[in-house]
């Protein structure tokens, strides 16, 4: 059977036909869909407030060194200065008045509803995670992420700028643009950065230079894969107790979880076979 498909004509440059398109798009699209939280399904019509923070952006206003948290409302309604529970942080917080951003313009939203994406200037209190009404503690299924495939060792060229270096690297890592690791029992003067695409190294170098005034020394590393590891007794493992090849390195993430970096897929099987006390977890598991 023949199907009729709507066709819209317009120009964003001259703002012709944009508003009719958006109005008809809202009529044709579905209502906000429910979201799974394990065995629980959170419906958009539920009265209790819930949302998830999907992005943190630092220095959107360089004059104020702000951090903006972007969240999507899943259920309930958000009121100004509403008290919510941040699951990952394990504490109650008050969110400032939410805003919608369009390029450089910001507009206050009086009452965000399910399906709304908004921004709060309380990003310094949050990292990516889940928000819900106090007393309703549940965790939404995680947003799919990708394992890094490129790694570099970085440090500040000027050792006197250690504080700016650490602040910049940690904030950009919390945004999700990079992942940071370090060698166990060492400080953060030198950091291993993992990314999905090599362009992210250029972005990191540019932002640290322009936003934090830090020049970087960067050295490529011969690793392509990573695995989180756990021991049978749950205790941290020491490198001298492991049997590792020359293309394997033990590191920690910023939460203190231990990982192994590998130079090849073959090295993963070789290491797993010779360290029976270890359990390997691929990146993106809900445990971490």
Coordinates of N, CA, C and O in Angstrom, one line a residue, residues 5 7 19 40 46 83-84 86 95 140 185 190 201 204 235 249 277 280 283:
X5 N 4.2 10.5 3.1 CA 5.2 11.0 4.0 C 5.2 12.5 3.9 O 5.2 13.1 2.9
X7 N 6.6 16.2 3.9 CA 7.8 16.9 3.5 C 7.7 18.3 3.9 O 6.7 19.0 3.6
X19 N 9.4 27.2 12.5 CA 8.4 27.0 13.5 C 7.3 26.1 13.1 O 6.9 25.2 13.9
X40 N 12.9 -2.4 37.5 CA 11.8 -1.4 37.6 C 11.7 -0.6 36.3 O 12.7 -0.3 35.7
X46 N 4.8 9.0 36.2 CA 5.0 8.9 37.7 C 5.1 10.3 38.3 O 5.7 11.2 37.7
X83 N 14.8 19.6 46.5 CA 15.8 18.7 47.1 C 15.7 17.4 46.4 O 14.6 16.8 46.3
X84 N 16.8 16.8 45.9 CA 16.8 15.5 45.2 C 18.0 14.7 45.8 O 18.8 15.2 46.5
X86 N 21.1 12.4 45.0 CA 22.1 12.0 43.9 C 22.7 10.6 44.3 O 23.4 10.4 45.3
X95 N 19.1 21.6 43.7 CA 19.5 22.1 42.4 C 19.0 23.5 42.2 O 17.9 23.8 42.5
X140 N 19.0 4.1 37.0 CA 18.7 3.8 35.6 C 19.7 2.9 34.9 O 20.9 3.0 35.3
X185 N 50.2 3.4 43.6 CA 51.2 3.9 44.6 C 52.0 5.1 44.1 O 53.1 5.4 44.5
X190 N 51.8 12.7 36.9 CA 51.8 12.1 35.5 C 50.6 11.2 35.4 O 50.3 10.4 36.3
X201 N 42.8 13.7 21.9 CA 44.0 14.2 22.5 C 44.3 15.7 22.1 O 44.7 16.5 22.9
X204 N 42.0 17.8 24.3 CA 42.5 17.9 25.6 C 43.7 18.9 25.7 O 43.7 19.7 26.6
X235 N 40.7 -8.1 47.6 CA 41.8 -7.2 48.0 C 42.5 -6.7 46.7 O 42.6 -7.4 45.7
X249 N 50.2 -3.5 31.3 CA 50.5 -2.6 32.4 C 49.4 -2.5 33.4 O 48.2 -2.4 33.0
X277 N 43.7 -16.2 39.7 CA 43.0 -15.5 40.8 C 42.3 -14.2 40.4 O 41.7 -13.6 41.3
X280 N 38.3 -10.9 35.0 CA 38.3 -9.7 34.1 C 36.9 -9.2 33.8 O 36.0 -10.0 33.6
X283 N 35.2 -3.1 29.7 CA 34.8 -1.8 30.0 C 33.3 -1.6 29.8 O 32.7 -2.2 28.9

